[in-house]
Amino acid sequence: MFDIQKIRKDFPILDQQVYGKPLVYLDNGATTQKPQVVLETLERLYDRENGNVHRGGHHLSVITTEHYEAARETVRQFIHAAHTHEIIFTHGTTSSINAVAFSFGEKYVRAGDEILVTEMEHHANIVPWQMLCERKGASLKVIPINEAGELRLETLETLITEKTRLLAVTQVSNVLGTVNPVKEIVEIAHRHDVPVLVDGAQGIQHEITDVTDMDCDFYVFSGHKIYGPTGIGVLYGKEKWLEVMPPYQGGGDMIKKVTFEKTVYEDLPLKFEAGTMNYIGAIGLAAALDYLRDLGLENIMAWEQELLDYATARLKEVPELKIYGNASHKTAILSFLIGDLHHSDVGTLLDKLGVAVRTGHHCAQPLCDHYGIAGTVRASFTFYNTKEEADRLFNSLLRIIEMLK
Amino acid sequence: MSIQDIQEEIVEEFSVYDDWMDKYNYLIELGKDLPPIDPKYKTDQYLIEGCTSRVWLHAGLDREGKMVLTADSDAIITRGIIALLIRVFSGHTPEEVKNADTAFLDRIGLQEHLSPTRANGLASMVRQIRMYAVALSAQK
Ligand SMILES: Cc1ncc(COP(=O)(O)O)c(C=O)c1O
């Protein structure tokens, strides 16, 4: 049984008023709130247990290092990776993708090569590849979507050529909520020896993720979108790639031996973790993952599906409201426009009514171009949201339409 | 009325609304009543950079040498904000506009209640009006 009222107590931030109205937080796609256990972990670390990792032989450094390496193992278990040393900590999804674009790109991408992305990618999964293409004289190719907001997979076989070096695809669209069949995509790509990077920023917190079963080559996500701290992220890479890829940043902690003539790099994972990492963030992230595991991702998914169905039905009652993203398999993201009302007007007024949503292009301008729109209003639900909050959204929209008409 | 007096008048009008929804309601009504811009000015050349919505702004001089501002936006709240700016600045000489402050925006609480992107857009609009004033006073 999913006791929503009990769960909401774990998130003290939800219980507050904005502009004198109870907060309805529906911007979970942008960032998620943190459960009490994560906050307590961070406080305890700074309060009692802070020492730089892998450096000192003293007590504090030793226990922080233990927690940090335990966090790596927690992440491994959460995404079902084969080895703990395949888990690299970064600053977030964006920095993970950039790391692969630099490191993998440096080694494997040449002039005339191709990188394949999709039309529904976040800018974070477009721009680093574009920059790589510019450096190398390679080109970017795009897998298109259909009207419902699903990838047109039938185009994949023709888009992949012998020049394709990598396919980068999002697990879940941050605008449409579409859950992509990543396992199937990986299978097709691998048939052509093309490795696949999966952007898990919007997927990891809503879908059971098993990178071994999915067989992707790289999987990336951000801590702050999965109820963990900001400034921490993960890059999972298959050992066979990480072993041969060059480090993309040099500095302390990533070396075995340094002389002015030559430096010998550390083994995985430290080879890719130059400088002092956000170890407190990593340990906080592990606390968030433990929290989710205890709640049970199946339970979370069931409740989010119920919320999605309920909220979708309510929004469909709103006159002239059009939902963007009607994939058969989607997460609880609802992007919409109402008649010819501007998304920023709707967002501004929702805010004043206590309902937090995001408006605009959501860092996915090519996707908005596909639909010929400048942006949408996006309500992104998660497991701590309630049906009453969906009602608040619905009633607020009716009031706003009345005002703007 | 001087620019300063008009600003006082607007502050006065807004002071009767204690709820933010009422203030926005008022802005929306102003936005709906904004006189249309000549379609020939609704082009990229007159578009202001840095707004959450698209804003077109044109300024010219009437026979008495007073500035005439017209504008439009695809977002209605933005149109309401523009309507306020036009009410304050249109019908004054470029010199007056150049030297005027926009303290009323703070005093009605608009500035702080806009999202950072909208506040940026507002700043861009004010900057554009001042640039028009500078250009038009040089032209005279
Ligand atoms: C699908 C997707 N990819 C990448 C990102 C970038 O994540 P971050 O800003 O945490 O690096 C986001 C965040 O909005 C996202 O939704």
Short mmCIF file of C-alpha atoms in Angstrom, two decimals, chain A:
data_model
loop_
_atom_site.label_atom_id
_atom_site.label_comp_id
_atom_site.label_asym_id
_atom_site.label_seq_id
_atom_site.Cartn_x
_atom_site.Cartn_y
_atom_site.Cartn_z
CA MET A 1 0.00 0.00 0.00
CA PHE A 2 1.32 3.41 -0.99
CA ASP A 3 0.66 5.72 1.95
CA ILE A 4 0.95 9.05 0.17
CA GLN A 5 0.32 11.20 3.24
CA LYS A 6 3.10 9.42 5.11
CA ILE A 7 5.45 9.78 2.15
CA ARG A 8 4.77 13.50 1.84
CA LYS A 9 5.96 13.92 5.43
CA ASP A 10 9.37 12.74 4.23
CA PHE A 11 9.54 15.87 2.04
CA PRO A 12 9.21 18.83 4.40
CA ILE A 13 9.52 21.38 1.58
CA LEU A 14 6.17 20.32 0.14
CA ASP A 15 4.35 21.59 3.18
CA GLN A 16 4.47 25.32 2.59
CA GLN A 17 2.54 28.23 1.16
CA VAL A 18 3.55 30.41 -1.76
CA TYR A 19 1.72 33.72 -2.34
CA GLY A 20 -0.56 32.57 0.46
CA LYS A 21 -1.58 29.39 -1.36
CA PRO A 22 -0.51 25.82 -0.54
CA LEU A 23 2.36 24.85 -2.83
CA VAL A 24 1.63 22.34 -5.59
CA TYR A 25 5.01 21.29 -6.91
CA LEU A 26 4.68 19.98 -10.45
CA ASP A 27 8.14 20.80 -11.77
CA ASN A 28 9.79 17.51 -10.92
CA GLY A 29 11.19 17.22 -14.42
CA ALA A 30 13.40 20.22 -13.68
CA THR A 31 14.46 19.08 -10.25
CA THR A 32 13.07 16.93 -7.47
CA GLN A 33 12.72 17.60 -3.77
CA LYS A 34 14.85 15.76 -1.23
CA PRO A 35 13.58 13.36 1.42
CA GLN A 36 14.50 13.99 5.03
CA VAL A 37 17.00 11.11 5.03
CA VAL A 38 19.03 12.79 2.31
CA LEU A 39 19.02 16.10 4.18
CA GLU A 40 20.05 14.33 7.39
CA THR A 41 22.84 12.50 5.58
CA LEU A 42 24.26 15.73 4.20
CA GLU A 43 24.06 17.39 7.57
CA ARG A 44 25.69 14.46 9.36
CA LEU A 45 28.53 14.37 6.84
CA TYR A 46 29.37 18.04 7.19
CA ASP A 47 28.74 17.93 10.89
CA ARG A 48 30.73 14.83 11.86
CA GLU A 49 32.37 12.98 9.01
CA ASN A 50 34.04 15.26 6.51
CA GLY A 51 37.52 14.44 5.21
CA ASN A 52 38.81 14.48 1.66
CA VAL A 53 38.52 11.09 -0.02
CA HIS A 54 41.48 8.92 -1.09
CA ARG A 55 43.91 11.42 0.45
CA GLY A 56 44.56 11.36 4.14
CA GLY A 57 45.32 8.35 6.30
CA HIS A 58 43.44 9.94 9.14
CA HIS A 59 40.15 8.83 10.64
CA LEU A 60 37.83 11.32 8.92
CA SER A 61 39.35 10.79 5.50
CA VAL A 62 39.12 7.03 5.90
CA ILE A 63 35.44 6.98 6.81
CA THR A 64 34.50 9.48 4.10
CA THR A 65 36.37 7.37 1.55
CA GLU A 66 34.51 4.28 2.75
CA HIS A 67 31.15 6.03 2.40
CA TYR A 68 32.11 7.36 -1.00
CA GLU A 69 33.09 3.96 -2.34
CA ALA A 70 29.99 2.43 -0.75
CA ALA A 71 27.94 5.05 -2.65
CA ARG A 72 29.52 3.84 -5.88
CA GLU A 73 28.42 0.33 -5.04
CA THR A 74 24.89 1.57 -4.22
CA VAL A 75 24.69 3.18 -7.66
CA ARG A 76 25.96 0.00 -9.29
CA GLN A 77 23.26 -2.05 -7.63
CA PHE A 78 20.58 0.50 -8.46
CA ILE A 79 21.30 0.38 -12.20
CA HIS A 80 22.47 -3.26 -12.19
CA ALA A 81 25.90 -2.61 -13.65
CA ALA A 82 28.35 -5.51 -13.80
CA HIS A 83 31.24 -3.79 -12.01
CA THR A 84 31.57 -1.06 -9.40
CA HIS A 85 34.49 0.47 -11.29
CA GLU A 86 32.16 1.14 -14.21
CA ILE A 87 30.48 3.85 -12.11
CA ILE A 88 32.12 7.27 -12.51
CA PHE A 89 30.90 10.23 -10.48
CA THR A 90 30.46 13.53 -12.34
CA HIS A 91 28.60 16.82 -11.78
CA GLY A 92 25.46 15.67 -13.57
CA THR A 93 24.00 14.43 -16.82
CA THR A 94 25.45 17.29 -18.82
CA SER A 95 28.98 16.76 -17.56
CA SER A 96 28.68 12.99 -18.07
CA ILE A 97 27.66 13.45 -21.71
CA ASN A 98 30.43 15.98 -22.27
CA ALA A 99 32.92 13.54 -20.74
CA VAL A 100 31.94 10.86 -23.25
CA ALA A 101 31.87 13.34 -26.12
CA PHE A 102 35.43 14.40 -25.31
CA SER A 103 36.97 11.11 -24.28
CA PHE A 104 35.22 8.66 -26.59
CA GLY A 105 35.15 11.31 -29.31
CA GLU A 106 38.86 11.92 -29.06
CA LYS A 107 39.66 8.28 -29.57
CA TYR A 108 37.04 7.08 -32.02
CA VAL A 109 35.59 9.94 -34.06
CA ARG A 110 37.24 11.11 -37.28
CA ALA A 111 36.40 13.46 -40.14
CA GLY A 112 33.45 12.19 -42.13
CA ASP A 113 32.07 10.11 -39.25
CA GLU A 114 28.52 10.40 -37.98
CA ILE A 115 26.87 10.69 -34.58
CA LEU A 116 23.21 9.77 -34.36
CA VAL A 117 20.82 11.53 -31.97
CA THR A 118 17.03 11.87 -31.89
CA GLU A 119 14.64 14.72 -32.50
CA MET A 120 13.43 14.63 -28.88
CA GLU A 121 16.80 15.13 -27.17
CA HIS A 122 17.48 17.70 -24.47
CA HIS A 123 20.12 20.24 -25.55
CA ALA A 124 22.51 18.42 -23.19
CA ASN A 125 22.36 15.44 -25.54
CA ILE A 126 22.72 17.53 -28.70
CA VAL A 127 25.22 20.32 -28.14
CA PRO A 128 28.18 18.23 -26.84
CA TRP A 129 27.85 16.01 -29.96
CA GLN A 130 27.59 19.03 -32.22
CA MET A 131 30.75 20.43 -30.64
CA LEU A 132 32.47 17.09 -31.14
CA CYS A 133 31.37 17.06 -34.79
CA GLU A 134 32.79 20.55 -35.26
CA ARG A 135 36.12 19.58 -33.71
CA LYS A 136 36.41 16.47 -35.83
CA GLY A 137 34.65 17.37 -39.03
CA ALA A 138 31.99 14.77 -38.34
CA SER A 139 28.24 15.25 -38.80
CA LEU A 140 25.12 14.87 -36.70
CA LYS A 141 22.16 12.81 -37.92
CA VAL A 142 18.72 12.75 -36.38
CA ILE A 143 16.16 10.03 -35.77
CA PRO A 144 12.73 11.65 -36.32
CA ILE A 145 9.57 11.32 -34.20
CA ASN A 146 5.92 10.84 -35.11
CA GLU A 147 2.96 13.02 -34.06
CA ALA A 148 2.38 11.09 -30.84
CA GLY A 149 5.96 11.86 -29.88
CA GLU A 150 7.45 8.41 -30.39
CA LEU A 151 10.68 7.65 -32.22
CA ARG A 152 10.21 6.46 -35.78
CA LEU A 153 12.31 3.38 -35.27
CA GLU A 154 11.68 2.13 -38.79
CA THR A 155 14.14 4.84 -39.94
CA LEU A 156 16.93 3.51 -37.74
CA GLU A 157 18.28 0.86 -40.09
CA THR A 158 18.72 3.42 -42.87
CA LEU A 159 20.11 6.16 -40.61
CA ILE A 160 22.84 3.91 -39.28
CA THR A 161 25.69 3.70 -41.77
CA GLU A 162 29.19 2.31 -41.61
CA LYS A 163 30.27 5.82 -40.58
CA THR A 164 28.07 5.95 -37.48
CA ARG A 165 30.32 6.03 -34.41
CA LEU A 166 27.76 6.44 -31.65
CA LEU A 167 24.01 6.69 -31.05
CA ALA A 168 22.83 8.96 -28.23
CA VAL A 169 19.22 8.64 -27.12
CA THR A 170 17.17 9.68 -24.15
CA GLN A 171 15.47 7.01 -22.06
CA VAL A 172 12.52 9.36 -21.41
CA SER A 173 11.69 12.66 -23.13
CA ASN A 174 11.75 15.58 -20.70
CA VAL A 175 9.02 17.35 -22.70
CA LEU A 176 6.76 14.56 -23.91
CA GLY A 177 7.31 11.92 -21.24
CA THR A 178 7.78 9.30 -23.97
CA VAL A 179 9.58 6.20 -22.69
CA ASN A 180 11.79 5.04 -25.54
CA PRO A 181 12.36 1.34 -26.23
CA VAL A 182 16.05 1.69 -25.44
CA LYS A 183 16.71 -2.03 -25.23
CA GLU A 184 15.41 -2.52 -28.76
CA ILE A 185 17.39 0.49 -29.99
CA VAL A 186 20.59 -0.87 -28.45
CA GLU A 187 19.97 -4.22 -30.06
CA ILE A 188 19.58 -2.69 -33.52
CA ALA A 189 22.60 -0.41 -33.06
CA HIS A 190 24.77 -3.25 -31.81
CA ARG A 191 23.88 -5.33 -34.84
CA HIS A 192 25.77 -2.61 -36.74
CA ASP A 193 28.54 -2.38 -34.11
CA VAL A 194 27.37 1.08 -33.03
CA PRO A 195 27.69 1.81 -29.30
CA VAL A 196 24.80 3.57 -27.54
CA LEU A 197 24.69 6.27 -24.88
CA VAL A 198 21.42 6.47 -22.97
CA ASP A 199 20.48 9.75 -21.28
CA GLY A 200 18.76 8.58 -18.13
CA ALA A 201 18.11 12.04 -16.65
CA GLN A 202 14.32 11.59 -16.88
CA GLY A 203 14.23 7.81 -16.79
CA ILE A 204 16.16 6.56 -13.81
CA GLN A 205 13.66 7.92 -11.26
CA HIS A 206 10.54 6.60 -13.02
CA GLU A 207 11.55 3.33 -14.69
CA ILE A 208 13.29 0.22 -13.41
CA THR A 209 16.69 0.55 -15.02
CA ASP A 210 18.98 -2.37 -15.69
CA VAL A 211 21.96 -1.35 -17.80
CA THR A 212 23.13 -4.94 -18.11
CA ASP A 213 19.81 -6.08 -19.54
CA MET A 214 19.52 -2.91 -21.67
CA ASP A 215 23.10 -3.59 -22.79
CA CYS A 216 23.78 0.11 -23.41
CA ASP A 217 27.41 1.19 -23.56
CA PHE A 218 26.98 4.39 -21.54
CA TYR A 219 24.24 5.47 -19.17
CA VAL A 220 24.15 8.92 -17.55
CA PHE A 221 21.95 10.68 -14.99
CA SER A 222 21.80 13.55 -12.48
CA GLY A 223 21.49 13.24 -8.72
CA HIS A 224 19.20 16.24 -8.34
CA LYS A 225 16.49 14.69 -10.52
CA ILE A 226 16.37 11.54 -8.42
CA TYR A 227 15.79 13.15 -5.01
CA GLY A 228 19.52 13.52 -4.38
CA PRO A 229 21.72 16.60 -4.05
CA THR A 230 22.60 18.96 -6.89
CA GLY A 231 26.06 18.92 -8.42
CA ILE A 232 26.42 15.15 -8.48
CA GLY A 233 25.85 12.87 -11.44
CA VAL A 234 26.78 9.49 -12.77
CA LEU A 235 28.48 8.19 -15.85
CA TYR A 236 28.17 4.46 -16.28
CA GLY A 237 30.33 3.01 -19.03
CA LYS A 238 31.08 -0.55 -19.98
CA GLU A 239 34.50 -1.57 -18.78
CA LYS A 240 35.62 -2.39 -22.33
CA TRP A 241 35.12 1.27 -23.30
CA LEU A 242 36.28 2.97 -20.14
CA GLU A 243 39.49 0.94 -20.12
CA VAL A 244 40.56 2.20 -23.53
CA MET A 245 39.14 5.73 -23.42
CA PRO A 246 41.61 8.47 -22.48
CA PRO A 247 40.96 10.64 -19.41
CA TYR A 248 39.32 13.94 -20.36
CA GLN A 249 40.55 15.90 -17.35
CA GLY A 250 43.89 15.73 -15.63
CA GLY A 251 44.76 16.49 -12.04
CA GLY A 252 45.04 14.97 -8.61
CA ASP A 253 43.50 11.62 -7.70
CA MET A 254 43.46 10.31 -11.27
CA ILE A 255 47.15 9.44 -11.39
CA LYS A 256 49.39 6.62 -10.17
CA LYS A 257 52.66 8.41 -10.69
CA VAL A 258 53.62 11.82 -11.99
CA THR A 259 57.03 12.94 -13.21
CA PHE A 260 57.68 15.85 -15.53
CA GLU A 261 58.46 13.34 -18.26
CA LYS A 262 55.43 11.12 -17.96
CA THR A 263 52.32 10.47 -15.94
CA VAL A 264 50.79 7.06 -15.32
CA TYR A 265 47.03 7.19 -14.90
CA GLU A 266 45.05 5.50 -12.18
CA ASP A 267 42.89 2.46 -12.90
CA LEU A 268 39.13 2.75 -13.23
CA PRO A 269 37.14 4.49 -11.93
CA LEU A 270 39.62 7.06 -10.60
CA LYS A 271 41.11 7.65 -14.05
CA PHE A 272 38.00 9.70 -14.81
CA GLU A 273 37.70 11.45 -11.44
CA ALA A 274 40.29 14.22 -11.49
CA GLY A 275 40.44 16.56 -8.52
CA THR A 276 38.32 16.57 -5.40
CA MET A 277 34.99 15.04 -6.31
CA ASN A 278 31.62 16.00 -4.87
CA TYR A 279 31.91 13.08 -2.47
CA ILE A 280 29.29 14.46 -0.11
CA GLY A 281 26.92 14.71 -3.05
CA ALA A 282 27.69 11.13 -4.01
CA ILE A 283 26.96 9.86 -0.50
CA GLY A 284 23.77 11.94 -0.44
CA LEU A 285 22.76 10.44 -3.77
CA ALA A 286 23.27 6.96 -2.35
CA ALA A 287 20.96 7.89 0.53
CA ALA A 288 18.32 8.92 -2.02
CA LEU A 289 18.70 5.65 -3.92
CA ASP A 290 18.37 3.68 -0.68
CA TYR A 291 15.21 5.62 0.09
CA LEU A 292 13.74 4.75 -3.32
CA ARG A 293 14.70 1.11 -2.98
CA ASP A 294 12.92 0.93 0.36
CA LEU A 295 9.79 2.52 -1.10
CA GLY A 296 10.01 0.11 -4.03
CA LEU A 297 10.27 1.34 -7.59
CA GLU A 298 7.34 -0.91 -8.59
CA ASN A 299 5.14 0.86 -6.04
CA ILE A 300 6.37 4.24 -7.21
CA MET A 301 5.69 3.39 -10.84
CA ALA A 302 2.20 2.12 -10.08
CA TRP A 303 1.29 5.33 -8.24
CA GLU A 304 2.81 7.55 -10.92
CA GLN A 305 0.83 5.70 -13.59
CA GLU A 306 -2.34 6.26 -11.59
CA LEU A 307 -1.48 9.96 -11.26
CA LEU A 308 -0.73 10.21 -14.98
CA ASP A 309 -4.04 8.61 -15.95
CA TYR A 310 -5.96 10.79 -13.54
CA ALA A 311 -4.22 14.05 -14.48
CA THR A 312 -4.49 13.30 -18.20
CA ALA A 313 -8.22 12.72 -17.88
CA ARG A 314 -8.63 15.96 -15.94
CA LEU A 315 -6.62 17.99 -18.45
CA LYS A 316 -8.69 16.55 -21.28
CA GLU A 317 -11.72 18.19 -19.65
CA VAL A 318 -10.12 21.61 -20.07
CA PRO A 319 -11.57 23.34 -23.14
CA GLU A 320 -9.16 23.68 -26.07
CA LEU A 321 -6.31 22.03 -24.20
CA LYS A 322 -3.90 20.07 -26.37
CA ILE A 323 -1.45 17.61 -24.85
CA TYR A 324 1.91 17.24 -26.57
CA GLY A 325 3.22 13.73 -26.14
CA ASN A 326 0.70 10.92 -26.41
CA ALA A 327 3.03 7.96 -26.52
CA SER A 328 1.54 4.66 -25.44
CA HIS A 329 4.31 4.29 -22.88
CA LYS A 330 5.06 7.50 -21.01
CA THR A 331 5.97 8.87 -17.60
CA ALA A 332 3.84 11.37 -15.67
CA ILE A 333 4.90 14.38 -17.72
CA LEU A 334 2.11 16.48 -19.22
CA SER A 335 3.11 19.14 -21.73
CA PHE A 336 0.24 21.20 -23.05
CA LEU A 337 -1.05 24.40 -24.61
CA ILE A 338 -4.52 25.88 -24.29
CA GLY A 339 -6.03 27.43 -27.41
CA ASP A 340 -3.85 30.35 -28.42
CA LEU A 341 -2.92 31.30 -24.85
CA HIS A 342 0.78 31.97 -24.44
CA HIS A 343 2.57 29.37 -22.30
CA SER A 344 4.23 32.11 -20.24
CA ASP A 345 0.87 33.70 -19.34
CA VAL A 346 -0.47 30.36 -18.16
CA GLY A 347 2.73 29.61 -16.23
CA THR A 348 2.86 33.02 -14.56
CA LEU A 349 -0.71 32.76 -13.34
CA LEU A 350 -0.33 29.15 -12.22
CA ASP A 351 2.64 30.29 -10.16
CA LYS A 352 0.58 32.99 -8.49
CA LEU A 353 -1.99 30.32 -7.64
CA GLY A 354 0.71 28.24 -5.96
CA VAL A 355 1.17 25.73 -8.77
CA ALA A 356 4.79 25.35 -9.89
CA VAL A 357 5.21 24.23 -13.50
CA ARG A 358 7.77 24.94 -16.15
CA THR A 359 7.07 26.85 -19.32
CA GLY A 360 9.11 27.42 -22.46
CA HIS A 361 11.09 25.17 -24.73
CA HIS A 362 12.47 23.02 -21.89
CA CYS A 363 15.94 22.95 -23.47
CA ALA A 364 14.54 21.02 -26.42
CA GLN A 365 14.15 23.61 -29.16
CA PRO A 366 14.41 21.16 -32.08
CA LEU A 367 11.54 19.21 -30.56
CA CYS A 368 9.40 22.37 -30.25
CA ASP A 369 10.28 23.19 -33.87
CA HIS A 370 8.92 19.79 -34.86
CA TYR A 371 5.53 20.80 -33.48
CA GLY A 372 5.88 24.37 -34.74
CA ILE A 373 5.52 25.85 -31.26
CA ALA A 374 7.70 28.13 -29.14
CA GLY A 375 7.16 26.10 -26.01
CA THR A 376 4.64 24.41 -23.75
CA VAL A 377 3.41 24.41 -20.20
CA ARG A 378 4.83 21.31 -18.56
CA ALA A 379 3.43 19.70 -15.44
CA SER A 380 5.71 16.89 -14.32
CA PHE A 381 4.35 14.68 -11.55
CA THR A 382 6.19 12.32 -9.31
CA PHE A 383 5.35 9.84 -6.58
CA TYR A 384 4.88 12.43 -3.83
CA ASN A 385 2.18 14.22 -5.81
CA THR A 386 -1.50 13.59 -5.22
CA LYS A 387 -4.73 13.51 -7.18
CA GLU A 388 -5.84 16.54 -5.20
CA GLU A 389 -2.88 18.37 -6.69
CA ALA A 390 -3.98 17.34 -10.17
CA ASP A 391 -7.38 18.82 -9.25
CA ARG A 392 -5.68 22.02 -8.12
CA LEU A 393 -3.96 22.22 -11.50
CA PHE A 394 -7.26 21.62 -13.28
CA ASN A 395 -9.21 24.19 -11.28
CA SER A 396 -6.41 26.74 -11.58
CA LEU A 397 -6.40 26.31 -15.35
CA LEU A 398 -10.14 26.93 -15.53
CA ARG A 399 -9.72 30.11 -13.51
CA ILE A 400 -6.81 31.26 -15.67
CA ILE A 401 -8.73 30.68 -18.89
CA GLU A 402 -11.53 32.80 -17.47
CA MET A 403 -9.05 35.61 -16.76
CA LEU A 404 -7.23 35.47 -20.07
CA LYS A 405 -10.23 35.08 -22.34
#
